[in-house]
Short mmCIF file of C-alpha atoms in Angstrom, two decimals:
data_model
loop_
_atom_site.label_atom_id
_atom_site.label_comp_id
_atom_site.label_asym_id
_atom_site.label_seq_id
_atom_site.Cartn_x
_atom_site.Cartn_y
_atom_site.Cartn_z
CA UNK A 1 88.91 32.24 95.53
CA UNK A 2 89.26 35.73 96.82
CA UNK A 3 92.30 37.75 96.79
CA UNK A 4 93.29 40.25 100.06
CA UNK A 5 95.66 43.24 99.10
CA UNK A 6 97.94 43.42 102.03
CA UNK A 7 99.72 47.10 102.64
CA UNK A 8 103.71 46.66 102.23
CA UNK A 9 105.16 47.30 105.27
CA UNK A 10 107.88 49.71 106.05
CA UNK A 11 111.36 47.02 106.08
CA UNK A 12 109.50 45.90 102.57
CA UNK A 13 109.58 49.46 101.36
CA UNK A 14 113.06 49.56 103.12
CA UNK A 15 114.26 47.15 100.89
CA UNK A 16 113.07 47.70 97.67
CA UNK A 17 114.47 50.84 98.06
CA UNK A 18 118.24 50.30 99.71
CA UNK A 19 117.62 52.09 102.64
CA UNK A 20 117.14 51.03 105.89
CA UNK A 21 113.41 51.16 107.89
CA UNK A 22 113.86 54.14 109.97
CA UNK A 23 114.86 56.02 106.54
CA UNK A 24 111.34 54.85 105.00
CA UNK A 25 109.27 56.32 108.48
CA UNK A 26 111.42 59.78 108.23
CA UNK A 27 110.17 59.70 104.64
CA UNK A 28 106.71 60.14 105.81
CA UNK A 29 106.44 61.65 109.24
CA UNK A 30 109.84 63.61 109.61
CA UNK A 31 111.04 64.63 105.58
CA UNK A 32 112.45 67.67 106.63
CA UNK A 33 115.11 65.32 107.78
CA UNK A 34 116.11 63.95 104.43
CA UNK A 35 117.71 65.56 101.24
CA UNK A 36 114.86 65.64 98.41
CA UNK A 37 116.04 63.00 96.34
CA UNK A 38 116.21 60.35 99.07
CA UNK A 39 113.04 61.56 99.67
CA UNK A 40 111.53 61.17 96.51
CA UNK A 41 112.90 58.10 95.68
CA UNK A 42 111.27 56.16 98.38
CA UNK A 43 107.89 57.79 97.81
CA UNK A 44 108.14 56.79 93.88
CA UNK A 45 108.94 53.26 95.28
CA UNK A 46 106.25 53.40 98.02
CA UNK A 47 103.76 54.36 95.53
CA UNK A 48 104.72 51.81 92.83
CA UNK A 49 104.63 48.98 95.73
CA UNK A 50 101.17 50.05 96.51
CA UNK A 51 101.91 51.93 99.75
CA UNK A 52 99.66 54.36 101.64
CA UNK A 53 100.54 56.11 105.19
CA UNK A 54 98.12 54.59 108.18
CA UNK A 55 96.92 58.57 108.89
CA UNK A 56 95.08 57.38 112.04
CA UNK A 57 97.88 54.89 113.39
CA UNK A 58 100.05 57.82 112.93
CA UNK A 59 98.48 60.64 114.65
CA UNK A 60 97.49 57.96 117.29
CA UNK A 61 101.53 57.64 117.65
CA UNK A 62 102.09 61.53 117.10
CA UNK A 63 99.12 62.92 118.72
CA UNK A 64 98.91 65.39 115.70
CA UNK A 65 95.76 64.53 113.29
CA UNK A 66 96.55 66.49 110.74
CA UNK A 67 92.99 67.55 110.13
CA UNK A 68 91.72 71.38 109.99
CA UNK A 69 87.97 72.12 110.57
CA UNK A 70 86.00 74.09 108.05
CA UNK A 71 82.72 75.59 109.21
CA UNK A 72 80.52 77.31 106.79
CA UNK A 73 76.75 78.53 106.57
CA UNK A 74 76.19 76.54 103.39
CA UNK A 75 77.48 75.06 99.97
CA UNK A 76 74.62 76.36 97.82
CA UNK A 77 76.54 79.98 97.75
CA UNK A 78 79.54 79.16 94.73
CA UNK A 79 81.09 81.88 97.50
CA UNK A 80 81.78 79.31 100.42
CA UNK A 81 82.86 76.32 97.88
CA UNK A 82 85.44 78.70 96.89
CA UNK A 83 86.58 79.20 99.68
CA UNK A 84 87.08 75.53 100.91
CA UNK A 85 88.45 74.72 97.69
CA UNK A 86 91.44 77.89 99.13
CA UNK A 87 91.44 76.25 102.83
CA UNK A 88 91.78 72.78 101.04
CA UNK A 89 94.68 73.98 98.48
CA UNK A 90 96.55 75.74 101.45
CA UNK A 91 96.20 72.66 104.00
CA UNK A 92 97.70 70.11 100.94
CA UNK A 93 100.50 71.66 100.99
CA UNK A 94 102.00 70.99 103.81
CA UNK A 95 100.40 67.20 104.39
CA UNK A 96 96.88 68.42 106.11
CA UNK A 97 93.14 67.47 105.16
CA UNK A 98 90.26 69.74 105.58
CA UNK A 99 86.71 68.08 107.70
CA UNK A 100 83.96 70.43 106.04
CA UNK A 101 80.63 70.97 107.79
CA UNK A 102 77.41 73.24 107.27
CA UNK A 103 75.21 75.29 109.75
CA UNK A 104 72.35 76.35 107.47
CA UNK A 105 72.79 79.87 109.19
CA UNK A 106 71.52 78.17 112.26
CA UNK A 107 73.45 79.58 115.55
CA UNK A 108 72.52 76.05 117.28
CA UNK A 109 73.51 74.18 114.65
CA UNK A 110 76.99 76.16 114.01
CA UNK A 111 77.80 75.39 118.06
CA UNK A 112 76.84 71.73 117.48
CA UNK A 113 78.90 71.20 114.29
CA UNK A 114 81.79 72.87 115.76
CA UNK A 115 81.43 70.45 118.49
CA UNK A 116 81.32 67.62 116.22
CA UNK A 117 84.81 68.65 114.46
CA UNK A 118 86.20 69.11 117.38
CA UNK A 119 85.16 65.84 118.74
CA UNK A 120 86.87 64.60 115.52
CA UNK A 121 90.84 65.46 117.11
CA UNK A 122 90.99 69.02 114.36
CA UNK A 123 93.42 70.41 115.51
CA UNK A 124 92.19 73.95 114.72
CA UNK A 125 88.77 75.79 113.33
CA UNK A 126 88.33 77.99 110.06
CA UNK A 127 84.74 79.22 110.57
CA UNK A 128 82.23 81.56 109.60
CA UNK A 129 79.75 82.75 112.06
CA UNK A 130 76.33 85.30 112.20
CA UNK A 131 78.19 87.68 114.14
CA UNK A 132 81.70 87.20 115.76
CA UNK A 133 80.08 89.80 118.71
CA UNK A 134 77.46 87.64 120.02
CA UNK A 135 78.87 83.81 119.18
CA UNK A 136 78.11 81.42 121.61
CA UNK A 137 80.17 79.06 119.36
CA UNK A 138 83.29 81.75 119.58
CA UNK A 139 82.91 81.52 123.09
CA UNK A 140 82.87 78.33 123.62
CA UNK A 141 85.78 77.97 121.34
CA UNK A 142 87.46 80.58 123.06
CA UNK A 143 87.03 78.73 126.50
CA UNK A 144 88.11 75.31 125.41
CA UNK A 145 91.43 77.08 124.06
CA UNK A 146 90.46 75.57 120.46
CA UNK A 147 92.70 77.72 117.48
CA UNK A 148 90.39 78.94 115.30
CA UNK A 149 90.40 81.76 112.51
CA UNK A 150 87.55 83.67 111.11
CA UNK A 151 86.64 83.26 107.18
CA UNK A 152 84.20 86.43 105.90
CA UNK A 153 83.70 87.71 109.32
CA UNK A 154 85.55 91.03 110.77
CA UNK A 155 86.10 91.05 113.82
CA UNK A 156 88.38 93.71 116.47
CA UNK A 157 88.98 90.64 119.04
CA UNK A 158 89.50 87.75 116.95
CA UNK A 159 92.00 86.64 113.79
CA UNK A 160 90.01 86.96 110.64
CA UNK A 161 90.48 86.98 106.84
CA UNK A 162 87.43 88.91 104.65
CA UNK A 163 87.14 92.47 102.95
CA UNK A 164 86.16 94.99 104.00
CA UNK A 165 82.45 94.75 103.47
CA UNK A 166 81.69 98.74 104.62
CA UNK A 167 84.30 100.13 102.23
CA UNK A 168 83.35 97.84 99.57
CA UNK A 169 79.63 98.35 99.90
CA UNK A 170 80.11 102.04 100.32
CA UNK A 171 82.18 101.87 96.46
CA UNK A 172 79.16 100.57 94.97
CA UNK A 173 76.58 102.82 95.90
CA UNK A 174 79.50 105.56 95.04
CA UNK A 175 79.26 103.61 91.20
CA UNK A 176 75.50 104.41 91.44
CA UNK A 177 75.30 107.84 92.34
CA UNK A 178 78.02 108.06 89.69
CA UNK A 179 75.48 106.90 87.43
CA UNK A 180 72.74 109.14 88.16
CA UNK A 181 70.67 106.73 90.79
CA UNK A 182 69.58 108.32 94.09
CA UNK A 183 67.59 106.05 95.17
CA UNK A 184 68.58 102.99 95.83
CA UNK A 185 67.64 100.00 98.27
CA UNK A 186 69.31 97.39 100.19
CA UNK A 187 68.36 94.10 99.84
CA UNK A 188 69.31 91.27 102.39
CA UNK A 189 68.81 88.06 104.12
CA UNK A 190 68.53 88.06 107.92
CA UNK A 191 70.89 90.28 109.40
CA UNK A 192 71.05 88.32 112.69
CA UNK A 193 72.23 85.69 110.89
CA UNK A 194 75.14 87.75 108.71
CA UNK A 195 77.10 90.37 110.00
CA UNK A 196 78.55 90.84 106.42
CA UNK A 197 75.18 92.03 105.53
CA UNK A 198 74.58 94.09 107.96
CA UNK A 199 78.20 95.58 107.42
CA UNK A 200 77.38 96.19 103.89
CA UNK A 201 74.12 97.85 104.81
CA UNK A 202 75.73 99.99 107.06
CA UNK A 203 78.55 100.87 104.56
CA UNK A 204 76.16 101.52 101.66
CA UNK A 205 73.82 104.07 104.25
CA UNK A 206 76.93 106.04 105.61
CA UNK A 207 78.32 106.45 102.44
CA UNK A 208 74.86 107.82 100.87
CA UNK A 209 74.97 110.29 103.40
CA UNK A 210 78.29 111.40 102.89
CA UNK A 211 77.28 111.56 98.88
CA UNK A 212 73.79 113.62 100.18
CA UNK A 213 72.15 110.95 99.04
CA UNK A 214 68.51 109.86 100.48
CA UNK A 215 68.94 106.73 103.00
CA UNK A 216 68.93 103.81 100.95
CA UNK A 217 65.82 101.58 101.95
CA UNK A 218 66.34 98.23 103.23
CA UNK A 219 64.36 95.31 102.63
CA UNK A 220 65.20 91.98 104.37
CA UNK A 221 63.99 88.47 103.10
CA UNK A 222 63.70 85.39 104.79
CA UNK A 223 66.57 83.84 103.20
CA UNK A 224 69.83 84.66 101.85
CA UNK A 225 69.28 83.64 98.31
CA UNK A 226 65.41 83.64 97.71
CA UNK A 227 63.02 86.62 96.81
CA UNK A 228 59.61 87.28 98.15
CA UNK A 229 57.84 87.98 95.74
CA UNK A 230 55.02 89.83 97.43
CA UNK A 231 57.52 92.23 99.55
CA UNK A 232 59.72 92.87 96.76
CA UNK A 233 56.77 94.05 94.56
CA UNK A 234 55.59 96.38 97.68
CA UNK A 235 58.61 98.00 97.43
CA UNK A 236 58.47 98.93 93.82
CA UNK A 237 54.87 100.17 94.14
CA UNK A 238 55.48 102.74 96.66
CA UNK A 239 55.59 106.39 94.89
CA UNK A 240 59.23 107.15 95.31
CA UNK A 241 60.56 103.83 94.23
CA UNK A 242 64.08 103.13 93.97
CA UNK A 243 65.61 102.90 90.56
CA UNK A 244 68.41 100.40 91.94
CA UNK A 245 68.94 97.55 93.85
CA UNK A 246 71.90 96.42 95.46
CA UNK A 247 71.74 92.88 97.26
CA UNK A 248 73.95 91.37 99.70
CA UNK A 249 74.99 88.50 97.04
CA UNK A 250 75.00 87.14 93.56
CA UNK A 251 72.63 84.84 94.37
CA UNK A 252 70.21 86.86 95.62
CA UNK A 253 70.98 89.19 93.06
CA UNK A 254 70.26 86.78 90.31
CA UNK A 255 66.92 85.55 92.56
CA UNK A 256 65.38 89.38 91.88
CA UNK A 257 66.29 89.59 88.66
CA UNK A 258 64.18 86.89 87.84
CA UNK A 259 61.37 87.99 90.17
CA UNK A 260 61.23 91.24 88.46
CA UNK A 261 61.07 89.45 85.06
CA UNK A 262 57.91 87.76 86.16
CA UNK A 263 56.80 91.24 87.02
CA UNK A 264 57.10 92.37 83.74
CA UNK A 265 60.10 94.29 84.35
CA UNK A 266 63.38 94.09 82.61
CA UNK A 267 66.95 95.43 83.45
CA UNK A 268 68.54 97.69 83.49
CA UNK A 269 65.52 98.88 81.38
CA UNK A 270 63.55 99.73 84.08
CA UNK A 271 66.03 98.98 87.19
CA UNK A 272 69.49 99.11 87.56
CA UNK A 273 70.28 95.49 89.80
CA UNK A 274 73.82 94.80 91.54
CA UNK A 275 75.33 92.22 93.50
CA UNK A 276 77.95 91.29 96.00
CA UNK A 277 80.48 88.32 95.77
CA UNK A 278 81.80 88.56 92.12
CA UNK A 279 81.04 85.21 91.20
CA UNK A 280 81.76 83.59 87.93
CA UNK A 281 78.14 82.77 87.07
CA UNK A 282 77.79 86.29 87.21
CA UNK A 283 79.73 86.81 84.24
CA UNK A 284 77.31 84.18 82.02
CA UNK A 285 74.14 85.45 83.13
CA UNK A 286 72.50 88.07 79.99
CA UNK A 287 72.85 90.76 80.71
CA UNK A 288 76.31 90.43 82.88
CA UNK A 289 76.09 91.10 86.36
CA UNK A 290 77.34 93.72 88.11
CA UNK A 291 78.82 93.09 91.28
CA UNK A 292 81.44 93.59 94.02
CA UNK A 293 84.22 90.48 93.87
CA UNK A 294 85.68 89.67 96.89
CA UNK A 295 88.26 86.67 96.29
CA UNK A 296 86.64 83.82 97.94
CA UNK A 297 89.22 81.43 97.37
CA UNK A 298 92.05 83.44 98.74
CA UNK A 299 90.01 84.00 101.48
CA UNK A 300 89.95 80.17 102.21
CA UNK A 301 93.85 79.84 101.52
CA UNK A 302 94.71 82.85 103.83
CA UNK A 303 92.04 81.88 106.57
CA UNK A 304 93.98 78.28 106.60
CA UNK A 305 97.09 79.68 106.27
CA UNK A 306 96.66 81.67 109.68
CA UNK A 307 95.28 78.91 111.33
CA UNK A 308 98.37 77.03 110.63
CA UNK A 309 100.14 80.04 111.72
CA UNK A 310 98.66 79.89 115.09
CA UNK A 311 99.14 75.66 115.38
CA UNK A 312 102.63 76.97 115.09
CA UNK A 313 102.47 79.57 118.03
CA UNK A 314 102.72 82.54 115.65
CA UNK A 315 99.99 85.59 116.77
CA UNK A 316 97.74 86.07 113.81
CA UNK A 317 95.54 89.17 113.61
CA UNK A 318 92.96 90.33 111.13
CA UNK A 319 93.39 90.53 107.61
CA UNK A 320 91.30 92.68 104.82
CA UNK A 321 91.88 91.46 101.07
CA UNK A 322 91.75 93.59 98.80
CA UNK A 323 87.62 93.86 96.34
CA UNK A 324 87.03 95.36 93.36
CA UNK A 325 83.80 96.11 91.91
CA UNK A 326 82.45 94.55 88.31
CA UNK A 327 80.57 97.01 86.39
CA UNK A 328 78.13 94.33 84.64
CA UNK A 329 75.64 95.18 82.62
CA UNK A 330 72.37 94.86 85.12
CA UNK A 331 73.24 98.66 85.79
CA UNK A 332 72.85 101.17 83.50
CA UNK A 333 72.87 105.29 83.58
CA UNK A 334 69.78 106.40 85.12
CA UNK A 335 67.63 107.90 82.16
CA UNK A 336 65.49 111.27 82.77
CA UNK A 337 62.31 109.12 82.51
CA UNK A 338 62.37 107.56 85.27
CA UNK A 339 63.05 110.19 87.78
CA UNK A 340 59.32 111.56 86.35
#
């Protein structure tokens, strides 16, 4: 004989708890209205009665879904799980859930996804983009009067929450030269598909020049997080190779390291190697590595907390969190003997 758990109703809640029905829906949908301990009494009874809110009846009724969009290039960076696990934190607080999605770094895919959330009844966008410039997603966002804030991205036209990637790129190579390295090269992923990268490129170059240092090379891979092998080892052959190597993330960061191992090559023995997202698996990797930390969850919990900002009519502009760099130990003094 099977058994179906039925939901309590409201008047049931209502009574178990001495108060009358409209009391019990204030509780859940309006409870700003009542003092905290009526509050939390019929919540404790609610919960011990089995009760749990009908979200979708209620933002049927309401017209509010409660739901924020999250759009971000990919999980497999620790970077962008931070920073849902922020968004998620922030949007708890105040009785909202976080829809997540992925692009794969795909501008197609990003316009489609963000289509697909918004499909969903969000009620606003946290996203991160290739370049806020050029979006066809931001655009189309933009035209539909969607909310939306920018996670990672800078941008002069629309609300954002990231570093700032040119000053921050610019205080590592600054940590080089004060090391001894002069030359140094940028490694990346596609810069079509990151404006951060390209940022940090552009803030590592200017800031060699202002140094006098030579123009750091730049070497792009195919992906974000994965080394090729054969390009990587064309740029250490050359005559004048550089004796560091800064890449856009830890996880590409990590990815040369262990290409240059195969090569034969240790470090900071033979090259100095940095990173850029200050993430904890950084710290367990032998030697340390040496990064640029950019808080990825508070990037999350202030990206969601604009975008509530805005639900509410507030204007929200662009804010720049504050990096520090981690010295690690994947970079090391440049010795005489390998200037020679």
């Amino acid at each position: 004989m099977s058994h179906t758990t039925q939901r309590p109703s409201l008047v049931q809640i209502a009574r178990a708890a001495g108060v009358s029905p409209a009391t019990v829906s204030r509780a859940f949908n309006r409870p700003a209205l009542l003092s905290a301990r009526t509050r939390d009494h019929i919540l404790h009874t609610a919960g011990e009665l089995g009760y749990r809110p009908d979200r979708i009846g209620s933002s049927l009724r309401s017209g509010s879904t409660k739901t924020l969009g999250l759009l971000l290039p990919t999980l497999e960076n620790p970077v962008f799980a931070a920073c849902f696990e922020g968004a998620e934190a922030r949007a708890r607080e105040v009785g909202y859930s976080v829809m997540l999605s992925t692009t794969g770094y795909n501008a197609e895919r990003e316009t489609a996804a963000a289509r697909d959330l918004l499909d969903h009844r969000v009620e606003g966008l946290i996203l991160t983009v290739g370049d806020p410039a050029t979006s066809a997603t931001l655009a189309e966002l933009q035209s539909s009067d969607a909310p939306f804030v920018l996670a990672y991205n800078e941008s002069e036209v629309h609300p954002f929450v990231s570093v700032d990637n040119h000053a921050a790129a610019g205080d590592m190579i600054a940590h080089l030269a004060g090391l001894g390295h002069r030359r140094m090269a940028l490694i990346t992923g596609p810069l079509e598909a990151s404006d951060r990268a390209l940022h940090r490129l552009e803030g590592a170059r200017q800031r060699a020049d202002a140094l006098g240092l030579p123009v750091p090379e730049h070497l792009a891979m195919a992906r974000h997080t994965a080394v090729d092998h054969e390009r990587l080892g064309h740029l250490l052959a050359r005559p004048a190779a550089p004796t560091a190597l800064f890449c856009s993330n830890d996880l590409l960061a990590a990815a040369v390291i262990a290409a240059l191992a195969e090569q034969g090559l240790s470090v900071p023995g033979d090259l100095s190697v940095c990173g850029f997202d200050g993430m904890a698996f950084g710290g367990l990797m032998v030697p340390a590595l040496a990064s640029v930390y950019q808080p990825s969850h508070d990037i999350g919990r202030q990206a969601c907390h604009a975008l509530l900002q805005r639900l509410e009519g507030h204007h929200v502009t662009g804010e720049r969190l504050a990096h520090r760099l981690i010295p690690g130990g994947t970079v090391a003094p440049l010795i005489p003997a390998v200037l020679s």
